[in-house]
PDB file of C-alpha atoms and ligand atoms in Angstrom:
ATOM      1  CA  MET A   1     114.585 111.698  82.042  1.00 88.00           C
ATOM      2  CA  GLU A   2     112.071 112.885  84.595  1.00 95.00           C
ATOM      3  CA  HIS A   3     108.291 112.901  84.428  1.00 97.00           C
ATOM      4  CA  GLU A   4     105.922 115.356  86.028  1.00 98.00           C
ATOM      5  CA  ILE A   5     103.159 113.589  87.918  1.00 98.00           C
ATOM      6  CA  THR A   6     100.223 114.759  89.987  1.00 98.00           C
ATOM      7  CA  LEU A   7      98.831 112.665  92.795  1.00 98.00           C
ATOM      8  CA  VAL A   8      95.965 113.440  95.124  1.00 98.00           C
ATOM      9  CA  VAL A   9      97.541 112.483  98.418  1.00 98.00           C
ATOM     10  CA  ASN A  10      95.360 112.511 101.502  1.00 98.00           C
ATOM     11  CA  GLY A  11      92.940 114.792  99.704  1.00 97.00           C
ATOM     12  CA  THR A  12      95.507 117.323  98.441  1.00 97.00           C
ATOM     13  CA  ALA A  13      96.870 117.542  94.884  1.00 98.00           C
ATOM     14  CA  ARG A  14     100.655 117.107  94.977  1.00 98.00           C
ATOM     15  CA  ARG A  15     103.135 117.329  92.114  1.00 98.00           C
ATOM     16  CA  ALA A  16     106.476 115.652  91.759  1.00 97.00           C
ATOM     17  CA  ARG A  17     109.143 115.278  89.081  1.00 97.00           C
ATOM     18  CA  VAL A  18     110.262 111.682  89.124  1.00 98.00           C
ATOM     19  CA  PRO A  19     112.466 109.387  87.105  1.00 98.00           C
ATOM     20  CA  ALA A  20     110.584 106.521  85.420  1.00 97.00           C
ATOM     21  CA  ARG A  21     111.756 103.978  87.998  1.00 97.00           C
ATOM     22  CA  ARG A  22     110.978 106.059  91.090  1.00 98.00           C
ATOM     23  CA  LEU A  23     109.093 103.858  93.536  1.00 98.00           C
ATOM     24  CA  LEU A  24     105.865 105.235  94.918  1.00 98.00           C
ATOM     25  CA  SER A  25     107.243 104.592  98.427  1.00 98.00           C
ATOM     26  CA  ASP A  26     110.290 106.764  97.666  1.00 98.00           C
ATOM     27  CA  CYS A  27     108.155 109.400  95.985  1.00 98.00           C
ATOM     28  CA  LEU A  28     105.917 109.649  99.056  1.00 98.00           C
ATOM     29  CA  ARG A  29     108.784 109.670 101.528  1.00 98.00           C
ATOM     30  CA  HIS A  30     111.455 111.657  99.726  1.00 98.00           C
ATOM     31  CA  ASP A  31     109.655 113.828  97.179  1.00 98.00           C
ATOM     32  CA  LEU A  32     106.542 114.582  99.226  1.00 98.00           C
ATOM     33  CA  GLY A  33     107.984 114.326 102.751  1.00 98.00           C
ATOM     34  CA  LEU A  34     105.407 111.789 103.943  1.00 98.00           C
ATOM     35  CA  THR A  35     107.650 109.551 106.008  1.00 98.00           C
ATOM     36  CA  GLY A  36     104.774 107.802 107.764  1.00 98.00           C
ATOM     37  CA  THR A  37     104.872 105.170 105.025  1.00 98.00           C
ATOM     38  CA  HIS A  38     107.590 102.793 106.134  1.00 98.00           C
ATOM     39  CA  VAL A  39     109.874 100.725 103.948  1.00 98.00           C
ATOM     40  CA  GLY A  40     111.074  97.352 105.186  1.00 97.00           C
ATOM     41  CA  CYS A  41     111.950  94.685 102.654  1.00 98.00           C
ATOM     42  CA  GLU A  42     111.514  96.806  99.513  1.00 96.00           C
ATOM     43  CA  HIS A  43     110.482  93.756  97.528  1.00 96.00           C
ATOM     44  CA  GLY A  44     106.846  93.202  98.300  1.00 97.00           C
ATOM     45  CA  VAL A  45     107.068  90.811 101.236  1.00 98.00           C
ATOM     46  CA  CYS A  46     106.553  92.705 104.493  1.00 98.00           C
ATOM     47  CA  GLY A  47     103.622  95.019 103.754  1.00 98.00           C
ATOM     48  CA  CYS A  48     105.127  97.931 105.749  1.00 98.00           C
ATOM     49  CA  CYS A  49     104.826 100.207 102.741  1.00 98.00           C
ATOM     50  CA  THR A  50     101.116  99.564 102.149  1.00 98.00           C
ATOM     51  CA  VAL A  51      99.097 102.623 101.145  1.00 98.00           C
ATOM     52  CA  LEU A  52      95.633 102.963  99.663  1.00 98.00           C
ATOM     53  CA  LEU A  53      95.530 103.548  95.913  1.00 98.00           C
ATOM     54  CA  ASP A  54      92.041 104.676  94.901  1.00 97.00           C
ATOM     55  CA  GLY A  55      90.892 103.015  98.117  1.00 97.00           C
ATOM     56  CA  ARG A  56      92.618  99.662  97.625  1.00 98.00           C
ATOM     57  CA  PRO A  57      95.707  98.562  99.509  1.00 98.00           C
ATOM     58  CA  VAL A  58      98.895  98.348  97.440  1.00 98.00           C
ATOM     59  CA  ARG A  59     102.540  97.866  98.227  1.00 98.00           C
ATOM     60  CA  SER A  60     104.097 101.192  97.390  1.00 98.00           C
ATOM     61  CA  CYS A  61     107.540  99.571  97.069  1.00 98.00           C
ATOM     62  CA  LEU A  62     106.267  97.566  94.090  1.00 98.00           C
ATOM     63  CA  THR A  63     104.569 100.497  92.386  1.00 98.00           C
ATOM     64  CA  PHE A  64     106.285 102.964  90.091  1.00 98.00           C
ATOM     65  CA  ALA A  65     105.117 106.488  90.847  1.00 98.00           C
ATOM     66  CA  VAL A  66     104.615 107.306  87.143  1.00 98.00           C
ATOM     67  CA  THR A  67     102.123 104.469  86.811  1.00 98.00           C
ATOM     68  CA  VAL A  68      99.768 106.068  89.328  1.00 98.00           C
ATOM     69  CA  ASP A  69      99.805 109.592  87.894  1.00 98.00           C
ATOM     70  CA  GLY A  70      96.403 111.155  88.646  1.00 97.00           C
ATOM     71  CA  ALA A  71      95.459 108.593  91.293  1.00 98.00           C
ATOM     72  CA  GLU A  72      94.210 109.154  94.820  1.00 98.00           C
ATOM     73  CA  ILE A  73      96.582 107.915  97.471  1.00 98.00           C
ATOM     74  CA  THR A  74      95.898 107.632 101.171  1.00 98.00           C
ATOM     75  CA  THR A  75      98.867 107.206 103.466  1.00 98.00           C
ATOM     76  CA  VAL A  76      98.866 106.705 107.211  1.00 98.00           C
ATOM     77  CA  GLU A  77      99.036 110.496 107.590  1.00 98.00           C
ATOM     78  CA  GLY A  78      95.620 110.690 105.926  1.00 98.00           C
ATOM     79  CA  LEU A  79      93.768 108.244 108.164  1.00 98.00           C
ATOM     80  CA  ALA A  80      93.064 110.662 111.003  1.00 97.00           C
ATOM     81  CA  GLY A  81      90.238 113.176 110.738  1.00 93.00           C
ATOM     82  CA  PRO A  82      90.700 116.808 109.717  1.00 90.00           C
ATOM     83  CA  GLY A  83      91.190 117.888 113.332  1.00 93.00           C
ATOM     84  CA  GLY A  84      93.762 115.168 113.928  1.00 93.00           C
ATOM     85  CA  GLU A  85      91.330 112.863 115.705  1.00 97.00           C
ATOM     86  CA  LEU A  86      92.417 109.269 115.292  1.00 98.00           C
ATOM     87  CA  SER A  87      90.379 106.989 113.062  1.00 98.00           C
ATOM     88  CA  ALA A  88      88.506 104.072 114.584  1.00 98.00           C
ATOM     89  CA  VAL A  89      91.211 101.713 113.326  1.00 98.00           C
ATOM     90  CA  GLN A  90      93.968 103.816 114.872  1.00 98.00           C
ATOM     91  CA  ARG A  91      92.106 104.060 118.189  1.00 98.00           C
ATOM     92  CA  ALA A  92      91.517 100.314 118.229  1.00 98.00           C
ATOM     93  CA  PHE A  93      95.217  99.577 117.657  1.00 98.00           C
ATOM     94  CA  ALA A  94      96.126 101.880 120.542  1.00 98.00           C
ATOM     95  CA  GLU A  95      93.440 100.471 122.836  1.00 98.00           C
ATOM     96  CA  CYS A  96      94.255  96.816 122.110  1.00 98.00           C
ATOM     97  CA  HIS A  97      98.051  97.274 122.096  1.00 98.00           C
ATOM     98  CA  GLY A  98      98.216  96.213 118.462  1.00 98.00           C
ATOM     99  CA  LEU A  99     101.714  97.631 118.117  1.00 98.00           C
ATOM    100  CA  GLN A 100     105.054  97.594 119.853  1.00 97.00           C
ATOM    101  CA  CYS A 101     107.914  99.135 117.879  1.00 98.00           C
ATOM    102  CA  GLY A 102     105.411 100.508 115.367  1.00 98.00           C
ATOM    103  CA  PHE A 103     107.468  99.831 112.266  1.00 98.00           C
ATOM    104  CA  CYS A 104     104.790  97.675 110.673  1.00 98.00           C
ATOM    105  CA  THR A 105     101.905  99.789 111.946  1.00 98.00           C
ATOM    106  CA  PRO A 106     101.307 102.219 109.049  1.00 98.00           C
ATOM    107  CA  GLY A 107     100.973  99.274 106.694  1.00 98.00           C
ATOM    108  CA  PHE A 108      98.618  97.424 109.022  1.00 98.00           C
ATOM    109  CA  LEU A 109      96.478 100.532 109.538  1.00 98.00           C
ATOM    110  CA  CYS A 110      96.061 101.032 105.798  1.00 98.00           C
ATOM    111  CA  THR A 111      95.380  97.345 105.164  1.00 98.00           C
ATOM    112  CA  VAL A 112      92.836  97.114 107.978  1.00 98.00           C
ATOM    113  CA  THR A 113      91.099 100.339 106.946  1.00 98.00           C
ATOM    114  CA  ALA A 114      90.489  98.855 103.499  1.00 98.00           C
ATOM    115  CA  LEU A 115      89.609  95.431 104.921  1.00 98.00           C
ATOM    116  CA  LEU A 116      86.863  96.823 107.159  1.00 98.00           C
ATOM    117  CA  ARG A 117      85.434  98.926 104.341  1.00 98.00           C
ATOM    118  CA  GLU A 118      84.998  95.729 102.326  1.00 98.00           C
ATOM    119  CA  ASN A 119      83.966  93.533 105.227  1.00 98.00           C
ATOM    120  CA  PRO A 120      82.697  95.484 108.239  1.00 98.00           C
ATOM    121  CA  ALA A 121      82.294  92.409 110.478  1.00 98.00           C
ATOM    122  CA  PRO A 122      85.036  89.914 109.617  1.00 98.00           C
ATOM    123  CA  THR A 123      85.418  86.569 111.336  1.00 98.00           C
ATOM    124  CA  ASP A 124      88.713  85.636 112.984  1.00 97.00           C
ATOM    125  CA  ASP A 125      89.700  83.676 109.885  1.00 98.00           C
ATOM    126  CA  GLU A 126      88.834  86.589 107.629  1.00 98.00           C
ATOM    127  CA  VAL A 127      90.923  88.935 109.770  1.00 98.00           C
ATOM    128  CA  VAL A 128      93.897  86.574 109.659  1.00 98.00           C
ATOM    129  CA  GLU A 129      93.503  86.213 105.907  1.00 98.00           C
ATOM    130  CA  GLY A 130      93.084  89.970 105.505  1.00 98.00           C
ATOM    131  CA  ILE A 131      96.299  90.823 107.343  1.00 98.00           C
ATOM    132  CA  SER A 132      98.294  87.894 105.961  1.00 98.00           C
ATOM    133  CA  GLY A 133     100.280  90.189 103.676  1.00 97.00           C
ATOM    134  CA  ASN A 134     101.581  92.304 106.553  1.00 98.00           C
ATOM    135  CA  LEU A 135     104.420  91.070 108.726  1.00 98.00           C
ATOM    136  CA  CYS A 136     105.015  92.089 112.336  1.00 98.00           C
ATOM    137  CA  ARG A 137     108.188  91.061 114.159  1.00 97.00           C
ATOM    138  CA  CYS A 138     106.967  92.174 117.600  1.00 97.00           C
ATOM    139  CA  THR A 139     103.377  91.540 118.553  1.00 96.00           C
ATOM    140  CA  GLY A 140     102.678  87.904 117.754  1.00 95.00           C
ATOM    141  CA  TYR A 141      99.562  89.148 115.909  1.00 98.00           C
ATOM    142  CA  GLN A 142      97.066  88.332 118.708  1.00 97.00           C
ATOM    143  CA  ASN A 143      96.559  91.944 119.674  1.00 98.00           C
ATOM    144  CA  ILE A 144      96.407  93.016 116.055  1.00 98.00           C
ATOM    145  CA  VAL A 145      93.559  90.577 115.466  1.00 98.00           C
ATOM    146  CA  LYS A 146      91.849  91.930 118.592  1.00 98.00           C
ATOM    147  CA  ALA A 147      92.367  95.467 117.323  1.00 98.00           C
ATOM    148  CA  VAL A 148      90.709  94.658 114.012  1.00 98.00           C
ATOM    149  CA  HIS A 149      87.632  93.315 115.789  1.00 98.00           C
ATOM    150  CA  ARG A 150      87.596  96.326 118.116  1.00 98.00           C
ATOM    151  CA  ALA A 151      87.868  98.669 115.124  1.00 98.00           C
ATOM    152  CA  ALA A 152      84.904  96.881 113.545  1.00 98.00           C
ATOM    153  CA  GLU A 153      82.916  97.533 116.753  1.00 98.00           C
ATOM    154  CA  LEU A 154      83.925 101.194 116.861  1.00 98.00           C
ATOM    155  CA  LEU A 155      83.016 101.679 113.202  1.00 98.00           C
ATOM    156  CA  ALA A 156      79.638 100.007 113.765  1.00 97.00           C
ATOM    157  CA  GLU A 157      78.996 102.349 116.714  1.00 96.00           C
ATOM    158  CA  GLU A 158      79.932 105.366 114.586  1.00 91.00           C
ATOM    159  CA  SER A 159      77.669 104.468 111.681  1.00 86.00           C
TER     160      SER A 159
HETATM  161  S1  FES B   1     108.675  97.475 101.931  1.00 81.03           S
HETATM  162 FE1  FES B   1     107.093  97.073 100.540  1.00 81.03          FE
HETATM  163  S2  FES B   1     106.436  95.082 101.023  1.00 81.03           S
HETATM  164 FE2  FES B   1     108.153  95.389 102.322  1.00 81.03          FE
HETATM  165  S1  FES B   2     105.132  96.372 116.119  1.00 81.03           S
HETATM  166 FE1  FES B   2     107.237  96.018 115.665  1.00 81.03          FE
HETATM  167  S2  FES B   2     107.173  95.066 113.723  1.00 81.03           S
HETATM  168 FE2  FES B   2     105.100  95.198 114.288  1.00 81.03          FE
END
């Protein structure tokens, strides 16, 4: 049996017909064509699939799409501005080389966007704690931590 759901994804109402056990990650990628959300472990460990659900980071591979009917979802495709200009967090990751292969990056960008909304000037320890649910096989994390601090600076300059 399939269920009709409506999600507001990156500011646009989107409908999908999904079976009860359809993962939000699969719904975003396969039903809605938003392949920017990556899927790594598919059991809640790596954080690659992190999206914002009503502004809070969640692992979309652990979320059934039917359970978030009516919710607002932000994926990595929704972080840039309306003209495609990169967000402060995206610019900071590029500037500080906070990515290599990029597989983990959509999840980090969503996590860090939420982190800096909650805590606009995190300490090193708070950054490490804040990104502890996202795994990166490439960077060694140093440049990601730098990127978070740089994003905090850019956001402070913008406000
Ligand atoms: S794919 Fe969701 S946590 Fe790894
Ligand atoms: S940049 Fe390759 S896994 Fe993070």
